[in-house]
PDB file of C-alpha atoms in Angstrom:
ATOM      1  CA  UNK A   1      84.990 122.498  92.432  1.00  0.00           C
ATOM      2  CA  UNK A   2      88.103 121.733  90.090  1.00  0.00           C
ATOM      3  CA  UNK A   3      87.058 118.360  88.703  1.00  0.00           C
ATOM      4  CA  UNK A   4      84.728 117.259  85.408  1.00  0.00           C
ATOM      5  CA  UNK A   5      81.430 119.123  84.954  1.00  0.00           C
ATOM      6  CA  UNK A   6      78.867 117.664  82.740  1.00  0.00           C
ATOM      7  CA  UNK A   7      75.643 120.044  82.086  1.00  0.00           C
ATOM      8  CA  UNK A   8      72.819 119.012  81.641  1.00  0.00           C
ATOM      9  CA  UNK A   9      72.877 116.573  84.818  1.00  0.00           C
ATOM     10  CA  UNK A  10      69.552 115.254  83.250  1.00  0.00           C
ATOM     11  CA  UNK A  11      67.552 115.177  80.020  1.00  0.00           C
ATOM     12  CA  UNK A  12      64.487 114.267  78.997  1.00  0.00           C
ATOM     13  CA  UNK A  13      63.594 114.436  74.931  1.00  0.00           C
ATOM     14  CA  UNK A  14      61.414 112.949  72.100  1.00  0.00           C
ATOM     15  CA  UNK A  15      62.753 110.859  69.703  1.00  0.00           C
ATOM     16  CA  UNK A  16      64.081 112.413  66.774  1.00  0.00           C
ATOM     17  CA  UNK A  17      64.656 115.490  68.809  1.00  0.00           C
ATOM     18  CA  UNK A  18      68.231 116.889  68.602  1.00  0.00           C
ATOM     19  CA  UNK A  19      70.191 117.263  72.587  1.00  0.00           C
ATOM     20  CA  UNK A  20      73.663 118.788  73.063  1.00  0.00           C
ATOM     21  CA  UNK A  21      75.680 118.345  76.104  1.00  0.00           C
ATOM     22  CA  UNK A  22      78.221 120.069  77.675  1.00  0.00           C
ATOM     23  CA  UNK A  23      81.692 118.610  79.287  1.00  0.00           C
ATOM     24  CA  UNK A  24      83.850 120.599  80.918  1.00  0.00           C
ATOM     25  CA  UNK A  25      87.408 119.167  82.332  1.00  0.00           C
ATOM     26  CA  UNK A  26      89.848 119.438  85.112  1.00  0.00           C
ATOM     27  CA  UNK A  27      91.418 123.025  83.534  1.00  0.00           C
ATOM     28  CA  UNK A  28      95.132 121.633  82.761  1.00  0.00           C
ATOM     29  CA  UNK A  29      94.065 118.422  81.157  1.00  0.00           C
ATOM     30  CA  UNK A  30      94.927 117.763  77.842  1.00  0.00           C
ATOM     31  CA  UNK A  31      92.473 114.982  77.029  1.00  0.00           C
ATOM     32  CA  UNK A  32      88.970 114.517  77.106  1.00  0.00           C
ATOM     33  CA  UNK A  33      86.770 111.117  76.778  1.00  0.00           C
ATOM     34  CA  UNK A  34      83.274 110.427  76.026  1.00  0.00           C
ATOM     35  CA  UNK A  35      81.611 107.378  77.277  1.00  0.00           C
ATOM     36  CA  UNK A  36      78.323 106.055  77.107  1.00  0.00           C
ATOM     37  CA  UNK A  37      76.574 103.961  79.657  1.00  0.00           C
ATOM     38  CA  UNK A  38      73.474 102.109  79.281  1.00  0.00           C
ATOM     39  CA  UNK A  39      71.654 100.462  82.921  1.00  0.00           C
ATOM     40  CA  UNK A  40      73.445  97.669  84.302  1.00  0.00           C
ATOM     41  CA  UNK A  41      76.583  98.061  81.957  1.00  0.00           C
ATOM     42  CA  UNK A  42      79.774  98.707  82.240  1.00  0.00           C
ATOM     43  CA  UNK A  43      80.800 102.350  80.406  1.00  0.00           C
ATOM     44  CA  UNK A  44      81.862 102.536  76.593  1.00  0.00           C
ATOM     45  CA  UNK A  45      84.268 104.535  74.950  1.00  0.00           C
ATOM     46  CA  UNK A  46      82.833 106.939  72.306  1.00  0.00           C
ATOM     47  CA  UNK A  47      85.324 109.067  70.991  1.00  0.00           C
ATOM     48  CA  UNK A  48      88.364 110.988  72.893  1.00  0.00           C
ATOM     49  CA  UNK A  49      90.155 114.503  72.395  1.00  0.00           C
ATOM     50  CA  UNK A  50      93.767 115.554  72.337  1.00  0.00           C
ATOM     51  CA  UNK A  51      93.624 119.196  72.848  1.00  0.00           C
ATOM     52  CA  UNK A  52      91.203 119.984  70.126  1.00  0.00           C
ATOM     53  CA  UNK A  53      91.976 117.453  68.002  1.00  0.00           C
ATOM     54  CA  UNK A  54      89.625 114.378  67.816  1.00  0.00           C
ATOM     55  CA  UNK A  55      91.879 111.194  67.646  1.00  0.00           C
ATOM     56  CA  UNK A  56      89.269 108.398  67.609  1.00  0.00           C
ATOM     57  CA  UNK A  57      86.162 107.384  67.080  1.00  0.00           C
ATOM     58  CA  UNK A  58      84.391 104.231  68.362  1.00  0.00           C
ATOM     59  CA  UNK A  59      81.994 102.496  66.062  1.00  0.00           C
ATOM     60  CA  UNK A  60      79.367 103.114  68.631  1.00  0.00           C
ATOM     61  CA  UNK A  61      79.349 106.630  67.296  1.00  0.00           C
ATOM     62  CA  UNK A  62      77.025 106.587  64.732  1.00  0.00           C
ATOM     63  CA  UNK A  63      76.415 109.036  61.688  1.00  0.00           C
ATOM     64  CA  UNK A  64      74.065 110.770  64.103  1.00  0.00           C
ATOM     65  CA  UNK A  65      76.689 111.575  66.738  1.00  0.00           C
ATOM     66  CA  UNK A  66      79.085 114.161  66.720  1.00  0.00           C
ATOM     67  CA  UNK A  67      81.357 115.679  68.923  1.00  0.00           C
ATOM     68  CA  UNK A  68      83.927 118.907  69.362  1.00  0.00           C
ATOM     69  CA  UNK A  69      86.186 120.336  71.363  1.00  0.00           C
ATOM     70  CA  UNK A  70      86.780 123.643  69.486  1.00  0.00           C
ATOM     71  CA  UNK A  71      89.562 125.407  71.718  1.00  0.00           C
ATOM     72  CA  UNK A  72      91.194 122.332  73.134  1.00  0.00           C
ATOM     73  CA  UNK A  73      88.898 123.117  76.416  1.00  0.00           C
ATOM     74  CA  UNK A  74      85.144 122.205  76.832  1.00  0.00           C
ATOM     75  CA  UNK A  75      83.148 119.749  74.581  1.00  0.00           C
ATOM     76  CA  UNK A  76      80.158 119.289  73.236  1.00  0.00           C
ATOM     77  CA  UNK A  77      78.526 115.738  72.586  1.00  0.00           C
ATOM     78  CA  UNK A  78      75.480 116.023  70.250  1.00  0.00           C
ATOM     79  CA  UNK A  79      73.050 113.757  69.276  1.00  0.00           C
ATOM     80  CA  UNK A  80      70.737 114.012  66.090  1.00  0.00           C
ATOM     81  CA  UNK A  81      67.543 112.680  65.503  1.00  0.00           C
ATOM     82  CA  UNK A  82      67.733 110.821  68.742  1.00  0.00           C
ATOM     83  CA  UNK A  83      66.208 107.332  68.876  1.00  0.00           C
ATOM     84  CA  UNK A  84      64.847 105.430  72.054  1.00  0.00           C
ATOM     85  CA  UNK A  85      67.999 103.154  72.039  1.00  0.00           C
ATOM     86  CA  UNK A  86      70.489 106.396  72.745  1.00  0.00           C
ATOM     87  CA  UNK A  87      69.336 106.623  76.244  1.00  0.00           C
ATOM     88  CA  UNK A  88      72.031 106.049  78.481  1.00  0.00           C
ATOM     89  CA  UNK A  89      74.441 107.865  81.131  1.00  0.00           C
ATOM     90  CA  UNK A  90      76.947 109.885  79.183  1.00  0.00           C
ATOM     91  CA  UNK A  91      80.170 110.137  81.190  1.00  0.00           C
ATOM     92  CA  UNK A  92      83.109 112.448  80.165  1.00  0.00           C
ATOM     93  CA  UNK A  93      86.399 112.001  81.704  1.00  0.00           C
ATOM     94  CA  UNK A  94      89.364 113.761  81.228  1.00  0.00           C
ATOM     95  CA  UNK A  95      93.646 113.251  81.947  1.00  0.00           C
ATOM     96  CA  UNK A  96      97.014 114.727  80.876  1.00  0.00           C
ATOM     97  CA  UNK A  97      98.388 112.543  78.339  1.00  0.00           C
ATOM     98  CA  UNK A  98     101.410 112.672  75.402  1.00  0.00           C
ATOM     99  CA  UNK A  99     103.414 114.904  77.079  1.00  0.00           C
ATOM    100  CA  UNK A 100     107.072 114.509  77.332  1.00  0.00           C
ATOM    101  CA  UNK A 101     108.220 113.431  80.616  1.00  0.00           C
ATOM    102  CA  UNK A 102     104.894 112.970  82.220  1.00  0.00           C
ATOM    103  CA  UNK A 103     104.232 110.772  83.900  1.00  0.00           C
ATOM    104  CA  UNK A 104     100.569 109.356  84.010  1.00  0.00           C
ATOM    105  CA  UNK A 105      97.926 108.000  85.975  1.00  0.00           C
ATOM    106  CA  UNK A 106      94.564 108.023  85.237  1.00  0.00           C
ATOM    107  CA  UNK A 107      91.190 109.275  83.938  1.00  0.00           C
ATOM    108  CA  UNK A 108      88.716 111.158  86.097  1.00  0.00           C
ATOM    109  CA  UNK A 109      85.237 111.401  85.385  1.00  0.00           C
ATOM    110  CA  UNK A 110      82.367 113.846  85.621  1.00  0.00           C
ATOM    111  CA  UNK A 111      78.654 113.239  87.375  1.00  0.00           C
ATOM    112  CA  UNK A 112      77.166 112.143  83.659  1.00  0.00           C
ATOM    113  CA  UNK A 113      74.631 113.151  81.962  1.00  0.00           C
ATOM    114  CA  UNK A 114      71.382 111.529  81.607  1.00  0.00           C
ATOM    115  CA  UNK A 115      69.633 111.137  78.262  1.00  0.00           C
ATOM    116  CA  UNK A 116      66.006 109.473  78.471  1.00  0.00           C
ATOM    117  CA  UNK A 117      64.025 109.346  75.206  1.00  0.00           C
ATOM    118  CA  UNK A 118      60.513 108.928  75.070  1.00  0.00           C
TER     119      UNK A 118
ATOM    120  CA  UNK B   1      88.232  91.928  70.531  1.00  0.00           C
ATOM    121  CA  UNK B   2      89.297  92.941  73.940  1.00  0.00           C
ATOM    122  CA  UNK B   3      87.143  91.960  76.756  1.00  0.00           C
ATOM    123  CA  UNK B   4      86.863  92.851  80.347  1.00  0.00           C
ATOM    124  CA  UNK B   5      85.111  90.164  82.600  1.00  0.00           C
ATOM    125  CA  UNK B   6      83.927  90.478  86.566  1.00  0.00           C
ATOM    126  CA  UNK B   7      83.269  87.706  88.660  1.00  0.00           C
ATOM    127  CA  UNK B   8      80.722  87.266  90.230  1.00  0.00           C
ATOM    128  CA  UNK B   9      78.441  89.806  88.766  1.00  0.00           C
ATOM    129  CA  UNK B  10      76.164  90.235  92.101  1.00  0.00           C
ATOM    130  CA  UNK B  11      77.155  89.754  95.839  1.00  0.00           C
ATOM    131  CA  UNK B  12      75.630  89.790  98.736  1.00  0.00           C
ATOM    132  CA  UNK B  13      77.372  90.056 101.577  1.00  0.00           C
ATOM    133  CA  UNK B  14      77.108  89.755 105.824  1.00  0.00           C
ATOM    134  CA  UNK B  15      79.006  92.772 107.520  1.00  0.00           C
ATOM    135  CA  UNK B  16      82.541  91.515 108.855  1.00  0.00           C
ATOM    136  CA  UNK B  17      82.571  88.997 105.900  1.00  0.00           C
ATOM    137  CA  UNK B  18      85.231  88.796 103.533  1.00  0.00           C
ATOM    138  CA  UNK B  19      84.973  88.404  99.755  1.00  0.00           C
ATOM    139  CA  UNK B  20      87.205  88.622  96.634  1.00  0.00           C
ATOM    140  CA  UNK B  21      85.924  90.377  93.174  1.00  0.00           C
ATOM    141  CA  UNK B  22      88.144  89.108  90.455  1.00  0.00           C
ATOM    142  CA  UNK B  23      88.836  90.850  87.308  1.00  0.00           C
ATOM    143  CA  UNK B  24      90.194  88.962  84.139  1.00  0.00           C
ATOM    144  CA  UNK B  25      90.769  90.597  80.806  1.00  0.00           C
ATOM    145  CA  UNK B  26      92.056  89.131  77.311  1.00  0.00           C
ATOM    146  CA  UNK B  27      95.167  91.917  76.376  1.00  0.00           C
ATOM    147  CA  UNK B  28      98.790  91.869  77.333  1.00  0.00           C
ATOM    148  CA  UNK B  29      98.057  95.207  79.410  1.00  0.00           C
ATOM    149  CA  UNK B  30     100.186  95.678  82.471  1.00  0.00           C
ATOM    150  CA  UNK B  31      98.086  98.705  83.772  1.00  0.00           C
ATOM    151  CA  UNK B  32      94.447  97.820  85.514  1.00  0.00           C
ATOM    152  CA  UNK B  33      91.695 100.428  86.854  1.00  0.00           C
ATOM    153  CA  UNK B  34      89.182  99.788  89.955  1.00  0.00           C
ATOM    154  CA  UNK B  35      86.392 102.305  90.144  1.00  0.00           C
ATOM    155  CA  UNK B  36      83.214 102.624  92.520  1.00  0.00           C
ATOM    156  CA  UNK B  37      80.106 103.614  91.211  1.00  0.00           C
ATOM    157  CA  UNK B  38      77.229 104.586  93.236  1.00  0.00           C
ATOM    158  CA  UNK B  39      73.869 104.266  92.060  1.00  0.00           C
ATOM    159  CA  UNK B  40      73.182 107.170  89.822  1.00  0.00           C
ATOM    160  CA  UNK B  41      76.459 108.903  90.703  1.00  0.00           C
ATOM    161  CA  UNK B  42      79.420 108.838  88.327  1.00  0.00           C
ATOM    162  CA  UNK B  43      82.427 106.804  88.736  1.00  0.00           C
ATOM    163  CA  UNK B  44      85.028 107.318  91.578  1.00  0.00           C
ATOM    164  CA  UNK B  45      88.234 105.964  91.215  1.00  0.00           C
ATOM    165  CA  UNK B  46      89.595 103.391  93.740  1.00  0.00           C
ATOM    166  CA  UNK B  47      92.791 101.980  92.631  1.00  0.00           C
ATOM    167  CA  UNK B  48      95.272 102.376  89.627  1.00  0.00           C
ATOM    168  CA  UNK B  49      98.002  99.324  89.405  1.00  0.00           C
ATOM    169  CA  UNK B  50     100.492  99.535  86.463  1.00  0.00           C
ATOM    170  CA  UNK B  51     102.549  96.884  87.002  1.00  0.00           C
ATOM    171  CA  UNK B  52     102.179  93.188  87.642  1.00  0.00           C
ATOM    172  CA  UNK B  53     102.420  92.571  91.323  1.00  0.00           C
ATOM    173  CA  UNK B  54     101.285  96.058  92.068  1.00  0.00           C
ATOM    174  CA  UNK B  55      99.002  95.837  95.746  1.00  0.00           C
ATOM    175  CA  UNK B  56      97.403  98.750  96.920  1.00  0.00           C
ATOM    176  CA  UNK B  57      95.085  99.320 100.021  1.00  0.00           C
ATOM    177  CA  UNK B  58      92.929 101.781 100.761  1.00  0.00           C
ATOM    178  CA  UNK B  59      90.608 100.967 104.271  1.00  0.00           C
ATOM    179  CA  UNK B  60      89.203  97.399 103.866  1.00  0.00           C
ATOM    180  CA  UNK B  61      89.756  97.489 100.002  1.00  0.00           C
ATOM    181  CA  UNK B  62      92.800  96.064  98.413  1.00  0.00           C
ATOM    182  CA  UNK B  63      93.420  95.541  95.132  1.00  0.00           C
ATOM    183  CA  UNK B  64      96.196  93.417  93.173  1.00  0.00           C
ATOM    184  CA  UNK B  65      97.732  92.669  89.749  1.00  0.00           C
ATOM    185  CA  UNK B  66      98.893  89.644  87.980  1.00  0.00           C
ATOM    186  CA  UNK B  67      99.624  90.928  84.375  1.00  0.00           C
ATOM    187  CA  UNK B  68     101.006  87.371  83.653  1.00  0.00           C
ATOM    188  CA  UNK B  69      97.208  85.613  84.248  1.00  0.00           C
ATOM    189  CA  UNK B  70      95.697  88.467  83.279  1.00  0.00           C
ATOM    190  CA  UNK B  71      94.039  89.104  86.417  1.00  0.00           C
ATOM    191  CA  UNK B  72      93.170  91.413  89.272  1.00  0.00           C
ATOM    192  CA  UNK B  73      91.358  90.693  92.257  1.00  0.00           C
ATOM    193  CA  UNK B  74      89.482  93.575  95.024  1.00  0.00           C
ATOM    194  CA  UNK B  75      89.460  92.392  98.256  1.00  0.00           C
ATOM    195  CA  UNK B  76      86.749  93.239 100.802  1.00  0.00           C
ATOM    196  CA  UNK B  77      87.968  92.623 104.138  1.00  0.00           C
ATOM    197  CA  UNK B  78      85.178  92.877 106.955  1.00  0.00           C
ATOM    198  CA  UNK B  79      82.753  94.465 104.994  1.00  0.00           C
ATOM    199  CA  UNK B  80      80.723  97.248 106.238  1.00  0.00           C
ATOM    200  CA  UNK B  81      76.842  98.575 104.753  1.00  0.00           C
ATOM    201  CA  UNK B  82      79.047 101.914 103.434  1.00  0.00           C
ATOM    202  CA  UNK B  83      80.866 100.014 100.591  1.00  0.00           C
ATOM    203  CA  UNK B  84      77.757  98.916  98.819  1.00  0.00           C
ATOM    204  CA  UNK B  85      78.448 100.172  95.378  1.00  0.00           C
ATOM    205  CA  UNK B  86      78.816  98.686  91.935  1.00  0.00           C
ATOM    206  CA  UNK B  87      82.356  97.966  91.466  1.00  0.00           C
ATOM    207  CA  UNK B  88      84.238  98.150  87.990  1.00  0.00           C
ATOM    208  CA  UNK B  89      87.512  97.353  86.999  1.00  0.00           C
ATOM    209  CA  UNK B  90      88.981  98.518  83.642  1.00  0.00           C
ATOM    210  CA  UNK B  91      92.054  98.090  81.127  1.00  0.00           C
ATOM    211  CA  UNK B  92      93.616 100.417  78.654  1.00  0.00           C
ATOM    212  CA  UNK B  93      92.439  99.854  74.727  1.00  0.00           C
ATOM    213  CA  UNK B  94      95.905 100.983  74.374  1.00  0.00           C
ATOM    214  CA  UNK B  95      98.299 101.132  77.591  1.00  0.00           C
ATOM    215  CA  UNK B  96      98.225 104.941  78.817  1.00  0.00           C
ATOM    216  CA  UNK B  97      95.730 106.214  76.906  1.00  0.00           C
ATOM    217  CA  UNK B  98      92.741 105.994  78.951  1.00  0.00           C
ATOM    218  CA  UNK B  99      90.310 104.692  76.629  1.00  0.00           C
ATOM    219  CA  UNK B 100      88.831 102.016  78.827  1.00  0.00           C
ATOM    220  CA  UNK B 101      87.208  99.168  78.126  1.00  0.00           C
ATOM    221  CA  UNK B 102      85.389  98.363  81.461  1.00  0.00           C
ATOM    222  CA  UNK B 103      83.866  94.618  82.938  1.00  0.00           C
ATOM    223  CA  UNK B 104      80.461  94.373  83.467  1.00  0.00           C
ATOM    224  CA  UNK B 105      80.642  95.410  87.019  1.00  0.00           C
ATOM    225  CA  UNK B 106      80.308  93.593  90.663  1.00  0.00           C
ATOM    226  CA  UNK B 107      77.043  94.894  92.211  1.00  0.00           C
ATOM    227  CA  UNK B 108      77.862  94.337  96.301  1.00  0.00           C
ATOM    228  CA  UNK B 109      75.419  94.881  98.598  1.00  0.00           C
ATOM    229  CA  UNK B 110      76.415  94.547 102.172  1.00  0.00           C
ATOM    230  CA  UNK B 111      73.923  93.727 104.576  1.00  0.00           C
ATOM    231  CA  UNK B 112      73.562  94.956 108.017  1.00  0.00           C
TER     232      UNK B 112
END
C-alpha cells in the first residue's frame, strides 16, 4: 500500500494522559498536514510540514500540542496532558508542493486516527 | 475569516433522483476540492477544479466551478444506495498549498 498510514488506527486514554501518533506519507511527498476532526465537522488544519521544516501553526494547536517531522519523512503528532475536548479524528495528509516546475494537484489523506478521552 | 459553507447540510434522497450540493466560500480562490467521506473511514478525494468553469464527471457525480460567485455545485444524477457518504468540499487557505479549510459537509443518504 503506497498511500498515508496513520498508526494508531484507534486510541483510547485518560485525561491528562500523554498519546503520540504516527503519520507516515506517500514516500516522494514533500509535505505533510495535520488535521483534526471532531463528529459531525468538517476537518481542521493543525499545523503542516515542508520537508522537515514546520511552516505553520494553526491556533487550534495549543501549548499542549506538538508536532515533528525530524528527517523530512514520518511525523509524529503528540498530545500532552490530554483533556476530554481533544477527542477527535486526526487526519494526516500529505502532497508535493514548492517545487520548481511542478505542477500540483492535491492532498491525500490517511485512514485517521482516533483519539477518545475518558 | 475564511469560511466554507454546504448546502443543505442533510439529504435524503429516492434512488434515480437527482439533487445538487452547493458549495460557497468567502476567498478569491480559483481552486475547489470535493471529497467523500465514509462513516468512520478517512477522506477520499472526488474532484479537484482549479479554474473557474472547470466541470468534471466521474459516474453520476459531477462537479463544477464558478470562481466569480464563489461557488461550486456536486451533482447527483440518478442516485444509487452506494453513494451514501458525507460529502465535503474544500478551498485552499492559500491557493496551492493544501491547507484546507473544509464546509461543514452534505450528509446524503440514498434510499432504496
Amino acid at each position: 500500500d503506497t498511500g498515508v498510514s496513520q498508526d494508531p488506527r484507534h486510541k483510547i486514554t485518560k485525561r491528562g494522559q500523554n498519546v503520540t501518533f504516527r503519520c507516515d506519507p506517500i514516500s516522494e511527498h514533500n509535505r505533510l498536514y495535520w488535521y483534526r476532526q471532531t463528529l459531525g465537522q468538517g476537518p481542521e488544519f493543525l499545523t503542516y510540514f515542508q520537508n522537515e521544516a514546520q511552516l505553520e501553526k494553526s491556533r487550534l494547536l495549543s501549548d499542549r500540542f506538538s508536532a515533528e517531522r525530524p528527517k523530512g519523512s514520518f511525523s509524529t503528532l503528540e498530545i500532552q496532558r490530554t483533556e476530554q475536548g481533544d477527542s477527535a479524528m486526526y487526519l494526516c495528509a500529505s502532497s508535493l508542493g514548492g517545487r520548481v516546475g511542478h505542477n500540483p494537484s492535491e492532498a491525500f489523506f490517511g485512514q485517521g486516527t482516533r483519539l477518545t478521552v475518558v | 475569516e475564511l469560511k466554507v459553507e454546504q448546502n443543505p447540510l442533510f439529504l435524503s434522497m429516492q434512488e434515480g433522483k437527482n439533487y445538487t450540493i452547493y458549495c460557497n466560500y468567502s476567498t478569491t480562490s480559483d481552486r475547489l476540492y470535493w471529497y467523500r467521506q465514509d462513516p468512520g473511514k478517512s477522506l477520499e478525494s472526488l474532484f479537484v477544479l482549479l479554474s473557474n468553469g472547470a466541470v468534471k464527471q466521474e459516474g453520476r457525480l459531477m462537479a463544477s466551478l464558478d470562481t466569480k460567485a464563489r461557488l461550486s455545485t456536486l451533482h447527483i444524477t440518478a442516485a444509487v444506495h452506494d453513494l451514501s457518504a458525507t460529502y465535503f468540499c474544500a478551498v485552499d487557505i492559500v491557493p496551492g498549498t493544501y491547507k484546507y479549510i473544509f464546509g461543514t459537509g452534505t450528509r446524503l443518504k440514498v434510499l432504496a
